[in-house]
Each structure stands twice: as structure tokens, then as C-alpha cells.
PDB file of C-alpha atoms in Angstrom:
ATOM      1  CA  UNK A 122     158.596 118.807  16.228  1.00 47.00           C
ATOM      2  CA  UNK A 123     155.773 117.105  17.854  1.00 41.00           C
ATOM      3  CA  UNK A 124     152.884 119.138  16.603  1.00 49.00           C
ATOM      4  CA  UNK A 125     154.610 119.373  13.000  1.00 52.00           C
ATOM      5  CA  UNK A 126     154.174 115.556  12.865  1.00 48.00           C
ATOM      6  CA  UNK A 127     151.216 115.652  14.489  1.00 47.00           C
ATOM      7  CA  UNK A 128     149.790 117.576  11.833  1.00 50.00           C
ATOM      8  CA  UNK A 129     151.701 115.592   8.772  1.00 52.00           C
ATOM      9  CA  UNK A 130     149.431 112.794  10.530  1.00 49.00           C
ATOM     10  CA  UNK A 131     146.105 114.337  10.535  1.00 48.00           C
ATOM     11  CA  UNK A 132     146.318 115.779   6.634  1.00 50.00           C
ATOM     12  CA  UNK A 133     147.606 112.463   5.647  1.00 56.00           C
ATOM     13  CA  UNK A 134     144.627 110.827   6.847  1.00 50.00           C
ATOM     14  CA  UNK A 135     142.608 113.054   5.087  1.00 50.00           C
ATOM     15  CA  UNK A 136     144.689 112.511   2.155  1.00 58.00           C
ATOM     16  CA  UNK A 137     144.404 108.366   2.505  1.00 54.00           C
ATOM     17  CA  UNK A 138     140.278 109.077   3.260  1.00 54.00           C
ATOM     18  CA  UNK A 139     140.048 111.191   0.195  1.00 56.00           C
ATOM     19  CA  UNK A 140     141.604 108.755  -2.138  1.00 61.00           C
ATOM     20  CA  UNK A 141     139.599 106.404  -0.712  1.00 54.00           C
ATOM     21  CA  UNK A 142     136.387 107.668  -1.085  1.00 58.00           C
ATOM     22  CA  UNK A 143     137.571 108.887  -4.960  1.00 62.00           C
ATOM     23  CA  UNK A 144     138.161 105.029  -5.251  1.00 59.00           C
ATOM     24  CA  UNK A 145     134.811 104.222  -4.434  1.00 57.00           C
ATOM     25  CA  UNK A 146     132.964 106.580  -6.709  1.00 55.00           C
ATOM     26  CA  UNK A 147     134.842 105.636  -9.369  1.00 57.00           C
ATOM     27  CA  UNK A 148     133.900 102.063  -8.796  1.00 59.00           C
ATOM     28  CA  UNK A 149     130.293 102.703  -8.279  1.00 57.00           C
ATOM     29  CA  UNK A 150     130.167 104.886 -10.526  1.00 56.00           C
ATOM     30  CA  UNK A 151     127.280 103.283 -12.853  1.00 60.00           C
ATOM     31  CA  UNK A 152     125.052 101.932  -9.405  1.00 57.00           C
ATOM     32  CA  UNK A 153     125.233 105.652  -8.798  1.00 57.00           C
ATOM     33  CA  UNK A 154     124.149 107.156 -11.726  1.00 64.00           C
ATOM     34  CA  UNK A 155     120.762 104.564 -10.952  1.00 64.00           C
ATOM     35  CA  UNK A 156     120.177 106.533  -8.024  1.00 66.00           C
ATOM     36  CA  UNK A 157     116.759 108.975  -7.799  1.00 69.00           C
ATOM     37  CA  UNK A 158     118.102 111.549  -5.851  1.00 71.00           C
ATOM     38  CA  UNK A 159     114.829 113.842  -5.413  1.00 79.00           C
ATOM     39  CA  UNK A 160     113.964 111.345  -2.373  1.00 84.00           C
ATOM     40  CA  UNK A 161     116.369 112.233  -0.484  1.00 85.00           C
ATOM     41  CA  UNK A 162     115.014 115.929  -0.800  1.00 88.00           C
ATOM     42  CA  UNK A 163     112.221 115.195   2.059  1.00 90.00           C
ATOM     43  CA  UNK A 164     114.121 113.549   4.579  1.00 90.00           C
ATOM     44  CA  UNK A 165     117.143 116.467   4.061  1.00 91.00           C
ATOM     45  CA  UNK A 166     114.639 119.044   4.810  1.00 94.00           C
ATOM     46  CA  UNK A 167     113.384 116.989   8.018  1.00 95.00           C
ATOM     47  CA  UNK A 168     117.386 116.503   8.692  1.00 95.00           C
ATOM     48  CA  UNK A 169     118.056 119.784   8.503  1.00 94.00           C
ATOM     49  CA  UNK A 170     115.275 120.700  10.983  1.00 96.00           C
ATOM     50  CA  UNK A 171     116.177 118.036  13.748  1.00 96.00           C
ATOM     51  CA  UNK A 172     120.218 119.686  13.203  1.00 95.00           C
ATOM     52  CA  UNK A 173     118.719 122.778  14.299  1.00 95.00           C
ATOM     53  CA  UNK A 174     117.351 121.483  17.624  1.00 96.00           C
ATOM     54  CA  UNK A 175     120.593 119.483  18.297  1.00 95.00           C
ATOM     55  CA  UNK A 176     122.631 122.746  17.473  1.00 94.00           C
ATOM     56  CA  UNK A 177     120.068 124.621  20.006  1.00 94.00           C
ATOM     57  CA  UNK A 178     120.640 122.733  22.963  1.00 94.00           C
ATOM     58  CA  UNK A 179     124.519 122.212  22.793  1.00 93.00           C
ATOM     59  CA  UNK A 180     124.909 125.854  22.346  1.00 91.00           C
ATOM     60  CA  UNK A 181     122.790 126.243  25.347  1.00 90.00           C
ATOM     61  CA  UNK A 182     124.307 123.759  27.576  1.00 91.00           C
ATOM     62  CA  UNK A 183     127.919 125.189  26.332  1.00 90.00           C
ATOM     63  CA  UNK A 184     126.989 129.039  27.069  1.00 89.00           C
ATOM     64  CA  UNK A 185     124.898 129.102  30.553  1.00 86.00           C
ATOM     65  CA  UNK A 186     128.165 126.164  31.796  1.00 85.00           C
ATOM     66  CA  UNK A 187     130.909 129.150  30.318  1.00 84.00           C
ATOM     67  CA  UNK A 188     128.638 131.541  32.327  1.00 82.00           C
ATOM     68  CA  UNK A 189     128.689 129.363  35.663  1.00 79.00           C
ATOM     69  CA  UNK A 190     132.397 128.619  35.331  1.00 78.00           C
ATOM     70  CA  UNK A 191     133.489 132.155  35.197  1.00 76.00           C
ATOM     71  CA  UNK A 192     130.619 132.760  38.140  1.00 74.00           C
ATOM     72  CA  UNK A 193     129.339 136.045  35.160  1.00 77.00           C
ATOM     73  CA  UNK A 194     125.716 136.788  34.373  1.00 78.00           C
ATOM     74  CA  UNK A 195     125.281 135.113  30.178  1.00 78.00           C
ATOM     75  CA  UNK A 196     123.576 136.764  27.645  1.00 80.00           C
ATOM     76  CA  UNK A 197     123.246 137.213  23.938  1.00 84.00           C
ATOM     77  CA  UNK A 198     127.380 137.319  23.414  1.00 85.00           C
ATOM     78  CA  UNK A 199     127.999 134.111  24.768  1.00 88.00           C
ATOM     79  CA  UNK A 200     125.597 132.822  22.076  1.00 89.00           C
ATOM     80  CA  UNK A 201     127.329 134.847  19.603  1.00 88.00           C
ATOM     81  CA  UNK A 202     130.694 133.680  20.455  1.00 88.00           C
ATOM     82  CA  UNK A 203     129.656 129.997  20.229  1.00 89.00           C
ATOM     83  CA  UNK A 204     128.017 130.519  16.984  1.00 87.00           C
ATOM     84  CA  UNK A 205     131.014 131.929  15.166  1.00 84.00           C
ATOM     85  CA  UNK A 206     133.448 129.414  16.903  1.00 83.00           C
ATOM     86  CA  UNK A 207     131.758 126.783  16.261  1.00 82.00           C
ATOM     87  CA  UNK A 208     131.517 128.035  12.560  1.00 75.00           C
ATOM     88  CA  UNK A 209     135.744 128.294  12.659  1.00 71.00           C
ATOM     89  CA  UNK A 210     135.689 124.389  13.654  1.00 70.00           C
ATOM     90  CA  UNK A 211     135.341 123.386  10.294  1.00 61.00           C
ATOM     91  CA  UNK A 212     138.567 125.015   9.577  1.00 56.00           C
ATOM     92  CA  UNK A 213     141.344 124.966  11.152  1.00 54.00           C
ATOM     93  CA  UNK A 214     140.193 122.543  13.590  1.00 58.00           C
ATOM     94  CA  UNK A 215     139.171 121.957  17.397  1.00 64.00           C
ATOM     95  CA  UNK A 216     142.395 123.017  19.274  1.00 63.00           C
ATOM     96  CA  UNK A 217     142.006 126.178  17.263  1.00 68.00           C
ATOM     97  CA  UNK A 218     138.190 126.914  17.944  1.00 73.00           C
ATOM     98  CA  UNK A 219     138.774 126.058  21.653  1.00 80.00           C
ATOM     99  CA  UNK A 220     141.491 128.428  21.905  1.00 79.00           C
ATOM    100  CA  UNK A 221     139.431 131.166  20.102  1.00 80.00           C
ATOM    101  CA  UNK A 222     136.556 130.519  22.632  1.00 85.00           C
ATOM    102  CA  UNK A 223     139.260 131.515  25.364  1.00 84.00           C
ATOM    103  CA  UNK A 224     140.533 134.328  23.561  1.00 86.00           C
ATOM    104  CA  UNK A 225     137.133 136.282  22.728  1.00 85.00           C
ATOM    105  CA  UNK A 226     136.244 135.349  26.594  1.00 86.00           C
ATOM    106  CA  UNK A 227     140.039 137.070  28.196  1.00 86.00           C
ATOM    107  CA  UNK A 228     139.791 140.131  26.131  1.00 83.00           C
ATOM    108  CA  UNK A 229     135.872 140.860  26.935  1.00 81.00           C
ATOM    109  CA  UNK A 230     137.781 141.074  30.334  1.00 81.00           C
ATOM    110  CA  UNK A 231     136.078 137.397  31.859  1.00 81.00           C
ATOM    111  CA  UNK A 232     137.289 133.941  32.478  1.00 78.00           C
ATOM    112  CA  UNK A 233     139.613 132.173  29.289  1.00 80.00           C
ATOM    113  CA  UNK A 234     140.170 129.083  31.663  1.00 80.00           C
ATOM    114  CA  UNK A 235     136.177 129.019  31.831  1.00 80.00           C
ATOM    115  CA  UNK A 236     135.653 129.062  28.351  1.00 84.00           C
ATOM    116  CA  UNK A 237     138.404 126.658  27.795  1.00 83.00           C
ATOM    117  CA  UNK A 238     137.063 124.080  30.379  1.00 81.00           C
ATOM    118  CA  UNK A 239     133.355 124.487  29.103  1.00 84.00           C
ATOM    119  CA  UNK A 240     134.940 123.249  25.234  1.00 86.00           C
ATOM    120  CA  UNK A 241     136.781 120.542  27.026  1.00 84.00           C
ATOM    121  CA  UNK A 242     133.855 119.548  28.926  1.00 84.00           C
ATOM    122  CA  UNK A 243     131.538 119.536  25.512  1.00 88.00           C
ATOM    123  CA  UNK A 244     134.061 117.841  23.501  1.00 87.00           C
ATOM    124  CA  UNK A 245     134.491 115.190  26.699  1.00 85.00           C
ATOM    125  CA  UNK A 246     131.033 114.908  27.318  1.00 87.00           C
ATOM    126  CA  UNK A 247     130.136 114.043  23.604  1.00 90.00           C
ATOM    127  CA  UNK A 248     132.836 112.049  23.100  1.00 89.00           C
ATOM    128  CA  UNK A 249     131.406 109.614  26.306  1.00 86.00           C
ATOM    129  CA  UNK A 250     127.686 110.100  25.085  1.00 90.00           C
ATOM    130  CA  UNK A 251     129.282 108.541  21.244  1.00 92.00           C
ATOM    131  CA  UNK A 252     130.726 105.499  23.336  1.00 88.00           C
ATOM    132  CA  UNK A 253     127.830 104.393  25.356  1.00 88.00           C
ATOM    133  CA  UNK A 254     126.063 104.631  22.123  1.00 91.00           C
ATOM    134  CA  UNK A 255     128.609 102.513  20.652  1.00 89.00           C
ATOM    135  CA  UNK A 256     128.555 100.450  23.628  1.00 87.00           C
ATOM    136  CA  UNK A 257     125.232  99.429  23.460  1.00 86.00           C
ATOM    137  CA  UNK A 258     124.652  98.649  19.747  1.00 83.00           C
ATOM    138  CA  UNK A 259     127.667  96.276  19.860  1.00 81.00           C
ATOM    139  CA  UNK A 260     127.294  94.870  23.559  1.00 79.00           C
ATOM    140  CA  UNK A 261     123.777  96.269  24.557  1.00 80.00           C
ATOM    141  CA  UNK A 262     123.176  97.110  28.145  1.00 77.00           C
ATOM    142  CA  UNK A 263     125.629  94.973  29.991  1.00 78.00           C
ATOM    143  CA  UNK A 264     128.475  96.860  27.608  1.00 73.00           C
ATOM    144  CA  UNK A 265     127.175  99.983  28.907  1.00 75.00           C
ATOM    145  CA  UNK A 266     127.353  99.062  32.310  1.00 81.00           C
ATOM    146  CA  UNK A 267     130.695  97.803  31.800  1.00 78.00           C
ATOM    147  CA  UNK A 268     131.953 101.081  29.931  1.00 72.00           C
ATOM    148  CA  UNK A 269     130.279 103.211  32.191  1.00 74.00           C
ATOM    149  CA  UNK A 270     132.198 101.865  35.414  1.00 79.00           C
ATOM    150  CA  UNK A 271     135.532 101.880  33.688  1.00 75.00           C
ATOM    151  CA  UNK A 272     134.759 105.655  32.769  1.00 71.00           C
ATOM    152  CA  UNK A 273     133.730 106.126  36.900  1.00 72.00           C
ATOM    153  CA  UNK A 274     137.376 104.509  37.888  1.00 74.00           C
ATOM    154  CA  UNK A 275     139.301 106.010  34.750  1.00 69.00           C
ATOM    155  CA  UNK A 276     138.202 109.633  36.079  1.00 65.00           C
ATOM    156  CA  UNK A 277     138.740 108.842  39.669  1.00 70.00           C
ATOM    157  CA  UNK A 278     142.313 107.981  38.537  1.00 68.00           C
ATOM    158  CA  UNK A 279     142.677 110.669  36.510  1.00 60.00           C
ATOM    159  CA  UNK A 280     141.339 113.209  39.342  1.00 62.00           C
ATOM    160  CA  UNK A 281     143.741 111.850  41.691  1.00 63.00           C
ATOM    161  CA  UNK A 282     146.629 112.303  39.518  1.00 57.00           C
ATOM    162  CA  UNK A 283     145.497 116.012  38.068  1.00 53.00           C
ATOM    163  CA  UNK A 284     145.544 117.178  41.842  1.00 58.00           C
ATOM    164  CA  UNK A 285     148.763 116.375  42.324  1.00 58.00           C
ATOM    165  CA  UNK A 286     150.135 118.377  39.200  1.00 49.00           C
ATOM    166  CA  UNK A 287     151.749 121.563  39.197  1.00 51.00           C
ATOM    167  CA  UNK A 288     148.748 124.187  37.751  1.00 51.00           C
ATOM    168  CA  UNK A 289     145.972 121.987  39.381  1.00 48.00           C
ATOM    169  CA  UNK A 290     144.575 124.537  40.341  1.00 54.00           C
ATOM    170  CA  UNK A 291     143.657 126.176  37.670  1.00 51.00           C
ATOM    171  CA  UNK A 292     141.211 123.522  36.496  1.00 51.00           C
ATOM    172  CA  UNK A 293     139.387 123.113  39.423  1.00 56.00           C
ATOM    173  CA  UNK A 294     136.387 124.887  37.249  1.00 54.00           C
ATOM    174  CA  UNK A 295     135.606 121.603  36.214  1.00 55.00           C
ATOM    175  CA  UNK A 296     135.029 120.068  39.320  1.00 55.00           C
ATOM    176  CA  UNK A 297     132.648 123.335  40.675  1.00 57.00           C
ATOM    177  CA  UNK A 298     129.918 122.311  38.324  1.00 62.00           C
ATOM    178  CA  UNK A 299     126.591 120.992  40.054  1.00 65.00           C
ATOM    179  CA  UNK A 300     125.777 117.143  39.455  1.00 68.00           C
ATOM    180  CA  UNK A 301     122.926 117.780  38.679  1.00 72.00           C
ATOM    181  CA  UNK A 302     123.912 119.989  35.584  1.00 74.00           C
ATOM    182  CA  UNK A 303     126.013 117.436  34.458  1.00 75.00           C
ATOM    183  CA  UNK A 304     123.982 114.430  33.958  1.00 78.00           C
ATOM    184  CA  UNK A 305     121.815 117.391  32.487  1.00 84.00           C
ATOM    185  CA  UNK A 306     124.326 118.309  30.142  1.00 86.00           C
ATOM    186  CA  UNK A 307     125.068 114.284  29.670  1.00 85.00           C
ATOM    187  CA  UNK A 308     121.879 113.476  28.850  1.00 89.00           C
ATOM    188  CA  UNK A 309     121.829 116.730  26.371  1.00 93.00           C
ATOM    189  CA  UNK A 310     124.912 114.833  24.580  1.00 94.00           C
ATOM    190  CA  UNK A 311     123.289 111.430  24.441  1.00 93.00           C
ATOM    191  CA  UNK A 312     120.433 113.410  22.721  1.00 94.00           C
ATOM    192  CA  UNK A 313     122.238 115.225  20.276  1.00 95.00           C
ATOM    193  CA  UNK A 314     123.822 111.698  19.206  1.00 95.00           C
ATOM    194  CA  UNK A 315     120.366 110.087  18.605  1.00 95.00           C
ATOM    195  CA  UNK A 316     119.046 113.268  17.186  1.00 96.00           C
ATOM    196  CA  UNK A 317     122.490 112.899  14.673  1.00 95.00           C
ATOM    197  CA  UNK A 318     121.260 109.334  13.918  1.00 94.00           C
ATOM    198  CA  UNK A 319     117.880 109.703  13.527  1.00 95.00           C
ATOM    199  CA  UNK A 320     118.671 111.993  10.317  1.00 96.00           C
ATOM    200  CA  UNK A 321     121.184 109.377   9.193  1.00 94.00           C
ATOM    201  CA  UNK A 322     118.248 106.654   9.704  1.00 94.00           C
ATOM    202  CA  UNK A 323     116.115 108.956   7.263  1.00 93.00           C
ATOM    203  CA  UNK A 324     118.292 109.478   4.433  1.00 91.00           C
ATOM    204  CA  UNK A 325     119.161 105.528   4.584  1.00 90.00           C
ATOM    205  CA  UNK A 326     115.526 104.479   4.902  1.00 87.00           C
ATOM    206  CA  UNK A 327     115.452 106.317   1.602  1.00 80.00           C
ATOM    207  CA  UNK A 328     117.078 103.529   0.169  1.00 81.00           C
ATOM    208  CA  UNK A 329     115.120 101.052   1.695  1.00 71.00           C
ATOM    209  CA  UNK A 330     117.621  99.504   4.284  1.00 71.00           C
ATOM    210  CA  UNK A 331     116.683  97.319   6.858  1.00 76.00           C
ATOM    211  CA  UNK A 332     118.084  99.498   9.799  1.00 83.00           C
ATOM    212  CA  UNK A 333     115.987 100.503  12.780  1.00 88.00           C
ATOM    213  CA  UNK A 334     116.784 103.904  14.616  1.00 89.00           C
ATOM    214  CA  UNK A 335     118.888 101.771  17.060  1.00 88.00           C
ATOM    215  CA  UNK A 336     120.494 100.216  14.519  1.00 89.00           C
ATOM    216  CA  UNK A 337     121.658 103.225  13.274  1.00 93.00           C
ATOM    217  CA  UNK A 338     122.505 105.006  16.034  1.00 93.00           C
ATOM    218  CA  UNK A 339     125.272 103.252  17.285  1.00 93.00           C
ATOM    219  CA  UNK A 340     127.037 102.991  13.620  1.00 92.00           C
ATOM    220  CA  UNK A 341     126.510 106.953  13.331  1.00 94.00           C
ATOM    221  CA  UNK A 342     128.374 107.398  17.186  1.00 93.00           C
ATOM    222  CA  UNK A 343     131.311 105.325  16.040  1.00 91.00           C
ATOM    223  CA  UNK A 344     131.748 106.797  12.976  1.00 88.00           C
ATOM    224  CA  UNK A 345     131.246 110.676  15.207  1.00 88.00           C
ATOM    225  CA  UNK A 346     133.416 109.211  17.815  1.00 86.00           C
ATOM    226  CA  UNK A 347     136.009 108.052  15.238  1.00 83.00           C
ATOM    227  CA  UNK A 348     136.523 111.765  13.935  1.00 80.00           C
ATOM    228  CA  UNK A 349     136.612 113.159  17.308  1.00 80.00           C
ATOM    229  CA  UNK A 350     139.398 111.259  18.009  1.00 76.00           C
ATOM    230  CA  UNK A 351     141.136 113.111  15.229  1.00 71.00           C
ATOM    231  CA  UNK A 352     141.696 116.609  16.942  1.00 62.00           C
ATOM    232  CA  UNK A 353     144.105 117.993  14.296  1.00 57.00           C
ATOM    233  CA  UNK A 354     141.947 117.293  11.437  1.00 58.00           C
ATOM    234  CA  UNK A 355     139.708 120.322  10.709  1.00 57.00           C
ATOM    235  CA  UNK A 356     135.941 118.549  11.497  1.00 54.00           C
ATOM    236  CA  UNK A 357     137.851 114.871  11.360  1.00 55.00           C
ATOM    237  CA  UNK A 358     137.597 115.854   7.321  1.00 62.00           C
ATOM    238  CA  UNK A 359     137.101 112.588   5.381  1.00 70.00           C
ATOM    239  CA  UNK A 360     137.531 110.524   8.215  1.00 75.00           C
ATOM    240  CA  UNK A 361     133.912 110.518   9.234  1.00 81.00           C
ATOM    241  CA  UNK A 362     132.635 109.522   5.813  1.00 80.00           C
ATOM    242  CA  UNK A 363     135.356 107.099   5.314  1.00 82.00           C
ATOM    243  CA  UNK A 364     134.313 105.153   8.756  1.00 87.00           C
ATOM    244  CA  UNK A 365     130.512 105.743   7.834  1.00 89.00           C
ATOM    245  CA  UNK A 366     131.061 104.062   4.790  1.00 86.00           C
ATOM    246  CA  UNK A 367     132.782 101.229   5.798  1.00 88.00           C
ATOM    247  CA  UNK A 368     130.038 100.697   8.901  1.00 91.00           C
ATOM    248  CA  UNK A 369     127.225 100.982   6.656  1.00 90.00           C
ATOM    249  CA  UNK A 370     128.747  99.221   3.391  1.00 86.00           C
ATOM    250  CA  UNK A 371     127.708  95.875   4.029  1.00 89.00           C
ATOM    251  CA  UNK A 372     124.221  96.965   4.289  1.00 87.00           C
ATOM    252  CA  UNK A 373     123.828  99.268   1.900  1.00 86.00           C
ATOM    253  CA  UNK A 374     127.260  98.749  -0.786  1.00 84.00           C
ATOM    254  CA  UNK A 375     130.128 101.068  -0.786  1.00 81.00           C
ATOM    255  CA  UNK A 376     128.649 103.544  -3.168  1.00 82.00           C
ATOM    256  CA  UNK A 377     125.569 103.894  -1.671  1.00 84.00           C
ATOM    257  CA  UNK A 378     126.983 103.995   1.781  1.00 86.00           C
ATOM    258  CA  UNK A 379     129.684 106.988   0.826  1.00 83.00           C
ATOM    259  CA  UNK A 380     126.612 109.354  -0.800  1.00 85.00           C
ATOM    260  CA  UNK A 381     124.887 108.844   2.429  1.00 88.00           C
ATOM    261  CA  UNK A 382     127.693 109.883   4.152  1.00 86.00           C
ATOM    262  CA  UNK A 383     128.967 112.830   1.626  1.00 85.00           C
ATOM    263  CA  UNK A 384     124.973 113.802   1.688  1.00 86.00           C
ATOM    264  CA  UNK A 385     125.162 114.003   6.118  1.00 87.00           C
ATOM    265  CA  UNK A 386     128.403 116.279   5.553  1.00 84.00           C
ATOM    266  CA  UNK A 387     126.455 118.878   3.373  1.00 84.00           C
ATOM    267  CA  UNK A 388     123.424 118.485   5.513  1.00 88.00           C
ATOM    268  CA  UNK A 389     125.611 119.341   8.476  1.00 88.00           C
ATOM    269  CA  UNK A 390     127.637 122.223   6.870  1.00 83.00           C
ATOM    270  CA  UNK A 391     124.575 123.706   5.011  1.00 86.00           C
ATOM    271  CA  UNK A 392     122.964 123.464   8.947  1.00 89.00           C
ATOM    272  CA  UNK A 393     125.776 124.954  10.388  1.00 88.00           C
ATOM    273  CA  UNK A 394     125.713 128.026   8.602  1.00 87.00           C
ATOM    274  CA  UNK A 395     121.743 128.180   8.751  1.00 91.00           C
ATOM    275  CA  UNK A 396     121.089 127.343  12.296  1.00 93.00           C
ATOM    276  CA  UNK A 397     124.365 128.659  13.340  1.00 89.00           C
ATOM    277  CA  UNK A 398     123.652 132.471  11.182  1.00 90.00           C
ATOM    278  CA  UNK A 399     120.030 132.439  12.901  1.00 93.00           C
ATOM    279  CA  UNK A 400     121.545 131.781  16.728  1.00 92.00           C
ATOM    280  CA  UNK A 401     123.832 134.136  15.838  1.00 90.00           C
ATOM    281  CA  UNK A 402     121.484 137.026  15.138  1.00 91.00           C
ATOM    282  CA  UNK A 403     119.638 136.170  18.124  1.00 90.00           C
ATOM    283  CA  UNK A 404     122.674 136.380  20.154  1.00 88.00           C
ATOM    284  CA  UNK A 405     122.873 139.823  18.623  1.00 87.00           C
ATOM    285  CA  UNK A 406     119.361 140.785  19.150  1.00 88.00           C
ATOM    286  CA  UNK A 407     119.789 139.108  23.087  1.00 84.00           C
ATOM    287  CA  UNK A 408     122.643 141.490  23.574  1.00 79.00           C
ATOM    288  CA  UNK A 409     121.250 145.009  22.242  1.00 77.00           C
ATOM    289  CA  UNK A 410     117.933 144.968  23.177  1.00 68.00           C
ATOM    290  CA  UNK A 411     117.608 142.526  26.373  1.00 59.00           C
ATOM    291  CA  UNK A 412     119.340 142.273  29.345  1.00 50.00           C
ATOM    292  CA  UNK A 413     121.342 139.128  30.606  1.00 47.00           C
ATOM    293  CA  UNK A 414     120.106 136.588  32.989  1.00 48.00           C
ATOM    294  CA  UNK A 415     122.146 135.467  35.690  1.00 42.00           C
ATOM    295  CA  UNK A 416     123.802 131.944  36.038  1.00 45.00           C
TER     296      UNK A 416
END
């Protein structure tokens, strides 16, 4: 009962974000048709490029971590299988792709839990690189600070209450990881974020507003962070542009701000199956023709 309303939830906030973006379009409807669209051509093509190097290094950081969890040597397959999951996120969502992660890890005859705790270590780490983002464009450094100890004694907490939990155990993969490959992996997260907002800075400098790069950056992570949230909606559909366009409406109008938003969707989804088709085939190539490196 639980997950069926759980799911009523999630499509009805894509339903409400939907009808509210129609809304908008309708509305703006003539300050839209004003718009030159060729310039955002340029800064889509540098957009897409800067996706790819994002999409490069999460892969990476996901795929040698599945490798150390399940203590096996990674190679071109792990690529593949985090290329074509993270293709399936889109639809149905991320408890889905997760899962499928495990699955194509237990029947290759190696670790499930490990792939499972590598997703929940991505998704966790990215969702804590979005809110020191956040953080410091609303509080600047002293919010960090502030956000970062409360993480420190949240997870202490948390730590001493998983232990005590029947099936403990099982999840102590995600306490074998070396500290120093997690602030690595941390600070690959906080990159991806500012990678993520310096394409939204480009298409918005298109229309000449008065955003830096740090400006932007912090409205992009709570808009990211805001989808996250939303598990059970395939890619937090609508919800991200919805949020986007509210953060960056009074800068930029509600019409404006929802084609910048629709336009980073596309980007993302056109990148996804670019970047994500070319990883893919170099999984392949990885795992026919070279062998593996060890963990």
C-alpha cells in the first residue's frame, strides 16, 4: 500500500509540474516567439561537451568503487553496465536502475550488495555535493561549515544506529572504502555540480543575465538536489524544470527561465545517449580486446 501511494505521489507531481510549466508557455507565449534561438546553438555544443567530462568521471568513480567493494579486478563491463543503467534512469526511475546495477552484478556471478552500495554511495555523495553548493550560495562559507558538521554528527548517528540493526552486516562495504577515495570521489561530485552549472551559466548568459558562475551554481544544485529528492519520479521528471524555473524567474521571467530549463533537459538526454553510447562502446572494446586492471 505504501509504495502504491508512494508512486500516486511521484506521477502527481509530475502531473502538477507539467501543468505548470504548460501554464507558463501559454502565458509567455508571445515573449517567446521574440526569442533568437540560433544563440543558444554555441553554448549547447560547449554544454554538451563539458556533459561528457562530467559523465566520464562519475562513471569512473562509480565502476573502479563497484570493483573495490566486491574486492574483483574492473574492466570494460563495469563501464558497460553503468552506461546502460544509467540510460534506464530516465525511465522507470532510480530504485529501478539501482536494482538493475545489482542484478547484472549477482548473475555475472560477483557482488549485488557492492553494486548496490556503490549507487547508494553516488546518489549520497551527489546529493551532499548539491547541498554544500546550496549552502554556500545562500549562506556562503560559514553555511557550509555549519552543514558540513551537522552531516559529520548526522552520519555518526546514523552509523551508530545501522550497527545495531539486524543485517548490519551486510553493509559494512560502505565503511571498507579508503578516505582517501572518498573525499576523491567527493570532490568528483562537487565537480560534476559546477561542471552542471557552468552549462546552465552559458545558455543563460545567452540571454544576457546578470549571473556569475557562482551565482548560478548554487540555483542549478537546488533545483538537482530538489529532483533527487524525488526517488520515484523517473529523472525527478518536471520537477527539475519546475524548481529551475521558479529559482531563475525573477531574473530572467518565467518564460525565459522554463526554455532554459526545458533546453538543459534535452541537452542532458541528447548527452546521455551520446556520451553514454560512446562509453559504452568503449566498455565493449575494454572488455574484448584488453585485459582488466585490478582495484
Amino acid at each position: 500500500m505504501q509504495r502504491k501511494w508512494n508512486r500516486w505521489l511521484g506521477w502527481g507531481a509530475v502531473l502538477f509540474s507539467l501543468v505548470f510549466m504548460g501554464v507558463i508557455l501559454w502565458k509567455s507565449a508571445a515573449q517567446l516567439r521574440e526569442l533568437a534561438w540560433r544563440q543558444f546553438m554555441g553554448p549547447a555544443a560547449i554544454g554538451l561537451v563539458l556533459y561528457g567530462v562530467s559523465l566520464a568521471a562519475q562513471a569512473l568513480v562509480w565502476t573502479v568503487l563497484a570493483a573495490k567493494l566486491s574486492a574483483s579486478p574492473w574492466g570494460g563491463w563495469d563501464i558497460q553496465v553503468y552506461c546502460t543503467t544509467h540510460l534506464t534512469r530516465r525511465l522507470p526511475g532510480l530504485p529501478w536502475y539501482m536494482a538493475g546495477r545489482a542484478l547484472a552484478y549477482r548473475e555475472q556471478g560477483r557482488s549485488g550488495e557492492a553494486a548496490l552500495a556503490a549507487s547508494l554511495f553516488e546518489w549520497g555523495g551527489m546529493f551532499i555535493a548539491a547541498v554544500f553548493w546550496a549552502a554556500l550560495g545562500q549562506w556562503g562559507w560559514e553555511g557550509v561549515l555549519v552543514v558540513l558538521l551537522a552531516s559529520v554528527i548526522l552520519l555518526t548517528l546514523l552509523s551508530l544506529i545501522w550497527r545495531r540493526l539486524p543485517g548490519a552486516k551486510k553493509w559494512q562495504l560502505l565503511v571498507r572504502m579508503p578516505v582517501g577515495w572518498l573525499l576523491l570521489a567527493i570532490f568528483v561530485y562537487l565537480g560534476a555540480w559546477l561542471l552542471g552549472g557552468e552549462i546552465l551559466y552559458l545558455l543563460t548568459r545567452s540571454l544576457e543575465m546578470g549571473l556569475s558562475l557562482f551565482d548560478i551554481t548554487p540555483l542549478w544544485a537546488l533545483g538537482g538536489g530538489a529532483s533527487m529528492m524525488m526517488i520515484f519520479v523517473p529523472a525527478g521528471l518536471g520537477i527539475r524544470e519546475m524548481t529551475l524555473t521558479f529559482l531563475l524567474g525573477p531574473y530572467l521571467g518565467e518564460g525565459r527561465a522554463l526554455v532554459i530549463a526545458l533546453l538543459l533537459r534535452i541537452l542532458f538526454t541528447v548527452g546521455d545517449l551520446m556520451w553514454g553510447g560512446m562509453f559504452w562502446w568503449v566498455g565493449w572494446m575494454l572488455a574484448h580486446h584488453l585485459t582488466p586492471n585490478t582495484p
